[in-house]
Amino acid sequence: MSASVGFADGIDPGVKLQGGSDATGLFSPNDVNFAFTVLGSNFTTIGQSEEFDFINFTNQLAIGVNLVATLLPGTPALTFVCDPASEYFKACQVTPLGLGKTLISFSDPNTGEGGFGGIPFATDFGEGSCDGPQSCSTSTPGADFGVVVADINGDLVRLGQGQGFRVQGTLLVPEPSTIFLVLAGGVLLFLFKRSQGISVP
């Protein structure tokens, strides 16, 4: 990610999603391992970026991603921006939450040409996929993704020792539709009445 990708407006840092590589496996939408820390001391030049890689092993398509960034103690205020353009999603939004927290949300799955319609789940999870939760691999296209954090205008480079932010992520997955639940309930009621010898009109 470079400074030319829609971030040249005097605010930092920039956050986007892109394809990843061997990485931390996420086994539930709220997996505590969907987390990383960004330290200013890791940035030495303006425009530098860091990537944090993950694999969707939830067995569900992720239709959105929420990232909550929390400033580390002593870190001055940062104004986050996000780049929605990716093969995963077409929209992103930044919402300050107060108390040094910021919500960065990616939504609107990219179903166009070259898009994955969200973050696919890895279909090849099994023996050999992971050597521990933070050392996994997959051959499922798009299931491995990276969160990229970029220093656009130098705000991260200027942070002092121990300053930065911690990010906790959540994968958003489809909820069972109401109609499915109603139909399932109707079928169960029918089977129950039938087993009790109750006539069903």
mmCIF file of C-alpha atoms in Angstrom:
data_model
loop_
_atom_site.group_PDB
_atom_site.id
_atom_site.type_symbol
_atom_site.label_atom_id
_atom_site.label_comp_id
_atom_site.label_asym_id
_atom_site.label_seq_id
_atom_site.Cartn_x
_atom_site.Cartn_y
_atom_site.Cartn_z
ATOM 1 C CA MET A 1 0.000 0.000 0.000
ATOM 2 C CA SER A 2 1.461 3.331 -0.949
ATOM 3 C CA ALA A 3 0.718 6.908 0.044
ATOM 4 C CA SER A 4 -0.960 7.418 -3.315
ATOM 5 C CA VAL A 5 -3.896 5.153 -2.454
ATOM 6 C CA GLY A 6 -6.381 7.802 -1.389
ATOM 7 C CA PHE A 7 -4.685 8.693 1.889
ATOM 8 C CA ALA A 8 -2.855 11.932 0.994
ATOM 9 C CA ASP A 9 -5.009 14.088 3.266
ATOM 10 C CA GLY A 10 -2.782 14.653 6.298
ATOM 11 C CA ILE A 11 -4.094 11.833 8.482
ATOM 12 C CA ASP A 12 -2.550 8.565 9.636
ATOM 13 C CA PRO A 13 -2.453 5.589 9.796
ATOM 14 C CA GLY A 14 -4.068 3.925 6.782
ATOM 15 C CA VAL A 15 -5.625 0.454 7.044
ATOM 16 C CA LYS A 16 -6.653 -1.924 4.258
ATOM 17 C CA LEU A 17 -7.220 -5.631 3.561
ATOM 18 C CA GLN A 18 -5.455 -7.694 0.932
ATOM 19 C CA GLY A 19 -4.486 -11.273 0.169
ATOM 20 C CA GLY A 20 -2.143 -12.810 2.738
ATOM 21 C CA SER A 21 0.103 -15.824 3.189
ATOM 22 C CA ASP A 22 0.880 -18.473 5.834
ATOM 23 C CA ALA A 23 -0.580 -17.020 8.979
ATOM 24 C CA THR A 24 -2.584 -17.150 12.169
ATOM 25 C CA GLY A 25 -5.662 -19.379 11.927
ATOM 26 C CA LEU A 26 -9.025 -17.967 13.013
ATOM 27 C CA PHE A 27 -11.340 -20.742 14.193
ATOM 28 C CA SER A 28 -14.324 -18.626 15.291
ATOM 29 C CA PRO A 29 -15.603 -15.178 14.251
ATOM 30 C CA ASN A 30 -14.487 -13.769 17.630
ATOM 31 C CA ASP A 31 -11.175 -15.653 17.809
ATOM 32 C CA VAL A 32 -8.915 -13.884 20.340
ATOM 33 C CA ASN A 33 -5.972 -14.575 18.018
ATOM 34 C CA PHE A 34 -7.408 -12.087 15.513
ATOM 35 C CA ALA A 35 -5.237 -9.391 17.100
ATOM 36 C CA PHE A 36 -1.963 -7.556 16.575
ATOM 37 C CA THR A 37 0.037 -4.612 17.911
ATOM 38 C CA VAL A 38 1.437 -1.770 15.813
ATOM 39 C CA LEU A 39 4.432 0.035 17.344
ATOM 40 C CA GLY A 40 5.735 3.314 16.003
ATOM 41 C CA SER A 41 9.284 2.110 16.612
ATOM 42 C CA ASN A 42 8.784 -0.435 13.794
ATOM 43 C CA PHE A 43 8.345 2.398 11.278
ATOM 44 C CA THR A 44 11.483 4.159 10.091
ATOM 45 C CA THR A 45 10.315 5.826 6.878
ATOM 46 C CA ILE A 46 7.161 7.594 5.721
ATOM 47 C CA GLY A 47 5.121 5.328 3.467
ATOM 48 C CA GLN A 48 6.287 2.144 5.199
ATOM 49 C CA SER A 49 3.676 -0.522 5.943
ATOM 50 C CA GLU A 50 3.276 -3.654 8.064
ATOM 51 C CA GLU A 51 1.091 -6.643 7.199
ATOM 52 C CA PHE A 52 -0.572 -8.987 9.689
ATOM 53 C CA ASP A 53 -1.769 -12.246 8.106
ATOM 54 C CA PHE A 54 -4.699 -14.486 9.051
ATOM 55 C CA ILE A 55 -6.652 -17.445 7.638
ATOM 56 C CA ASN A 56 -10.429 -17.877 7.881
ATOM 57 C CA PHE A 57 -10.926 -21.373 9.350
ATOM 58 C CA THR A 58 -14.414 -20.573 10.743
ATOM 59 C CA ASN A 59 -16.190 -22.726 8.128
ATOM 60 C CA GLN A 60 -18.246 -19.622 7.277
ATOM 61 C CA LEU A 61 -17.878 -16.908 4.654
ATOM 62 C CA ALA A 62 -16.971 -13.604 6.353
ATOM 63 C CA ILE A 63 -19.237 -10.879 4.979
ATOM 64 C CA GLY A 64 -17.519 -8.124 6.956
ATOM 65 C CA VAL A 65 -14.584 -7.351 9.237
ATOM 66 C CA ASN A 66 -14.523 -5.130 12.321
ATOM 67 C CA LEU A 67 -11.212 -3.912 13.718
ATOM 68 C CA VAL A 68 -11.074 -2.055 17.042
ATOM 69 C CA ALA A 69 -7.833 -0.102 17.452
ATOM 70 C CA THR A 70 -6.924 0.924 21.021
ATOM 71 C CA LEU A 71 -4.104 3.397 21.607
ATOM 72 C CA LEU A 72 -1.305 2.187 23.871
ATOM 73 C CA PRO A 73 -0.624 4.293 27.011
ATOM 74 C CA GLY A 74 1.037 7.613 26.233
ATOM 75 C CA THR A 75 0.231 7.489 22.511
ATOM 76 C CA PRO A 76 -1.077 10.778 21.060
ATOM 77 C CA ALA A 77 -4.372 10.770 19.164
ATOM 78 C CA LEU A 78 -4.255 9.170 15.721
ATOM 79 C CA THR A 79 -6.793 9.734 12.951
ATOM 80 C CA PHE A 80 -7.312 6.432 11.159
ATOM 81 C CA VAL A 81 -8.338 6.142 7.518
ATOM 82 C CA CYS A 82 -9.220 3.018 5.540
ATOM 83 C CA ASP A 83 -8.985 1.952 1.929
ATOM 84 C CA PRO A 84 -12.026 -0.078 0.864
ATOM 85 C CA ALA A 85 -10.641 -1.258 -2.472
ATOM 86 C CA SER A 86 -9.878 -4.976 -2.303
ATOM 87 C CA GLU A 87 -10.939 -8.325 -3.682
ATOM 88 C CA TYR A 88 -12.874 -8.815 -0.419
ATOM 89 C CA PHE A 89 -14.949 -5.683 0.251
ATOM 90 C CA LYS A 90 -15.978 -2.472 -1.484
ATOM 91 C CA ALA A 91 -16.659 -0.229 1.523
ATOM 92 C CA CYS A 92 -15.029 0.749 4.788
ATOM 93 C CA GLN A 93 -15.851 3.185 7.568
ATOM 94 C CA VAL A 94 -13.913 4.652 10.502
ATOM 95 C CA THR A 95 -15.837 5.443 13.698
ATOM 96 C CA PRO A 96 -14.171 7.017 16.767
ATOM 97 C CA LEU A 97 -15.421 5.232 19.906
ATOM 98 C CA GLY A 98 -13.784 7.471 22.514
ATOM 99 C CA LEU A 99 -11.290 6.537 25.247
ATOM 100 C CA GLY A 100 -8.561 6.023 22.648
ATOM 101 C CA LYS A 101 -10.570 3.460 20.652
ATOM 102 C CA THR A 102 -11.469 3.514 16.951
ATOM 103 C CA LEU A 103 -13.677 1.088 15.006
ATOM 104 C CA ILE A 104 -12.614 0.310 11.435
ATOM 105 C CA SER A 105 -15.304 -1.627 9.555
ATOM 106 C CA PHE A 106 -15.055 -3.324 6.166
ATOM 107 C CA SER A 107 -18.346 -4.233 4.475
ATOM 108 C CA ASP A 108 -20.174 -4.672 1.145
ATOM 109 C CA PRO A 109 -18.642 -7.934 -0.129
ATOM 110 C CA ASN A 110 -16.995 -7.586 -3.534
ATOM 111 C CA THR A 111 -18.948 -9.936 -5.814
ATOM 112 C CA GLY A 112 -17.615 -8.387 -9.027
ATOM 113 C CA GLU A 113 -15.017 -9.830 -11.360
ATOM 114 C CA GLY A 114 -11.984 -10.916 -9.350
ATOM 115 C CA GLY A 115 -13.858 -10.510 -6.058
ATOM 116 C CA PHE A 116 -14.310 -13.212 -3.439
ATOM 117 C CA GLY A 117 -17.669 -11.916 -2.146
ATOM 118 C CA GLY A 118 -16.175 -11.548 1.344
ATOM 119 C CA ILE A 119 -13.431 -13.638 2.934
ATOM 120 C CA PRO A 120 -13.869 -17.315 1.965
ATOM 121 C CA PHE A 121 -13.284 -20.013 4.558
ATOM 122 C CA ALA A 122 -10.439 -22.463 4.114
ATOM 123 C CA THR A 123 -11.825 -25.797 2.956
ATOM 124 C CA ASP A 124 -8.597 -27.687 3.518
ATOM 125 C CA PHE A 125 -8.323 -27.440 7.296
ATOM 126 C CA GLY A 126 -7.068 -30.680 8.746
ATOM 127 C CA GLU A 127 -3.924 -32.489 9.710
ATOM 128 C CA GLY A 128 -0.937 -30.500 8.567
ATOM 129 C CA SER A 129 -2.792 -27.198 8.134
ATOM 130 C CA CYS A 130 -1.463 -25.723 11.382
ATOM 131 C CA ASP A 131 1.647 -26.115 13.477
ATOM 132 C CA GLY A 132 -0.038 -24.200 16.281
ATOM 133 C CA PRO A 133 -2.722 -21.496 15.883
ATOM 134 C CA GLN A 134 -0.248 -18.878 14.651
ATOM 135 C CA SER A 135 1.464 -21.013 12.021
ATOM 136 C CA CYS A 136 -1.171 -22.180 9.540
ATOM 137 C CA SER A 137 -1.407 -22.551 5.776
ATOM 138 C CA THR A 138 -4.151 -23.070 3.199
ATOM 139 C CA SER A 139 -4.511 -23.569 -0.532
ATOM 140 C CA THR A 140 -8.060 -22.145 -0.636
ATOM 141 C CA PRO A 141 -7.955 -18.969 -2.738
ATOM 142 C CA GLY A 142 -8.742 -15.860 -0.701
ATOM 143 C CA ALA A 143 -9.055 -17.610 2.670
ATOM 144 C CA ASP A 144 -5.717 -16.163 3.750
ATOM 145 C CA PHE A 145 -5.903 -12.386 4.111
ATOM 146 C CA GLY A 146 -3.726 -9.619 5.446
ATOM 147 C CA VAL A 147 -4.484 -6.455 7.384
ATOM 148 C CA VAL A 148 -2.073 -3.800 6.152
ATOM 149 C CA VAL A 149 -1.236 -0.752 8.280
ATOM 150 C CA ALA A 150 0.618 2.062 6.508
ATOM 151 C CA ASP A 151 2.320 5.231 7.697
ATOM 152 C CA ILE A 152 0.989 7.700 5.157
ATOM 153 C CA ASN A 153 2.287 11.058 6.366
ATOM 154 C CA GLY A 154 4.760 10.238 9.128
ATOM 155 C CA ASP A 155 2.550 10.058 12.212
ATOM 156 C CA LEU A 156 3.737 6.530 13.058
ATOM 157 C CA VAL A 157 7.397 7.338 12.392
ATOM 158 C CA ARG A 158 7.150 10.197 14.912
ATOM 159 C CA LEU A 159 5.757 8.051 17.736
ATOM 160 C CA GLY A 160 7.989 7.477 20.751
ATOM 161 C CA GLN A 161 9.236 4.200 22.191
ATOM 162 C CA GLY A 162 6.344 1.986 23.312
ATOM 163 C CA GLN A 163 3.734 4.130 21.548
ATOM 164 C CA GLY A 164 1.297 2.700 19.032
ATOM 165 C CA PHE A 165 -1.958 0.789 19.143
ATOM 166 C CA ARG A 166 -3.412 -2.665 19.662
ATOM 167 C CA VAL A 167 -6.000 -4.056 17.243
ATOM 168 C CA GLN A 168 -8.647 -6.687 18.002
ATOM 169 C CA GLY A 169 -10.573 -8.026 15.034
ATOM 170 C CA THR A 170 -13.893 -9.781 14.470
ATOM 171 C CA LEU A 171 -15.144 -11.589 11.378
ATOM 172 C CA LEU A 172 -18.793 -10.905 10.594
ATOM 173 C CA VAL A 173 -20.624 -13.989 9.322
ATOM 174 C CA PRO A 174 -24.198 -14.420 8.037
ATOM 175 C CA GLU A 175 -26.835 -15.120 10.655
ATOM 176 C CA PRO A 176 -29.469 -17.776 9.962
ATOM 177 C CA SER A 177 -32.366 -16.092 8.192
ATOM 178 C CA THR A 178 -35.672 -15.674 9.978
ATOM 179 C CA ILE A 179 -37.519 -17.620 7.304
ATOM 180 C CA PHE A 180 -35.166 -20.571 7.751
ATOM 181 C CA LEU A 181 -35.828 -20.570 11.504
ATOM 182 C CA VAL A 182 -39.592 -20.353 10.972
ATOM 183 C CA LEU A 183 -39.545 -23.236 8.487
ATOM 184 C CA ALA A 184 -37.364 -25.338 10.771
ATOM 185 C CA GLY A 185 -39.738 -24.663 13.671
ATOM 186 C CA GLY A 186 -42.724 -25.631 11.545
ATOM 187 C CA VAL A 187 -41.115 -28.916 10.519
ATOM 188 C CA LEU A 188 -40.263 -29.746 14.156
ATOM 189 C CA LEU A 189 -43.825 -28.939 15.265
ATOM 190 C CA PHE A 190 -45.211 -31.159 12.501
ATOM 191 C CA LEU A 191 -42.938 -34.050 13.487
ATOM 192 C CA PHE A 192 -43.781 -33.616 17.177
ATOM 193 C CA LYS A 193 -47.543 -33.664 16.557
ATOM 194 C CA ARG A 194 -47.181 -36.658 14.281
ATOM 195 C CA SER A 195 -45.200 -38.586 16.886
ATOM 196 C CA GLN A 196 -47.892 -37.794 19.484
ATOM 197 C CA GLY A 197 -50.661 -39.023 17.208
ATOM 198 C CA ILE A 198 -52.161 -35.534 16.910
ATOM 199 C CA SER A 199 -53.830 -34.926 13.555
ATOM 200 C CA VAL A 200 -52.407 -32.047 11.597
ATOM 201 C CA PRO A 201 -55.013 -30.130 9.533
#
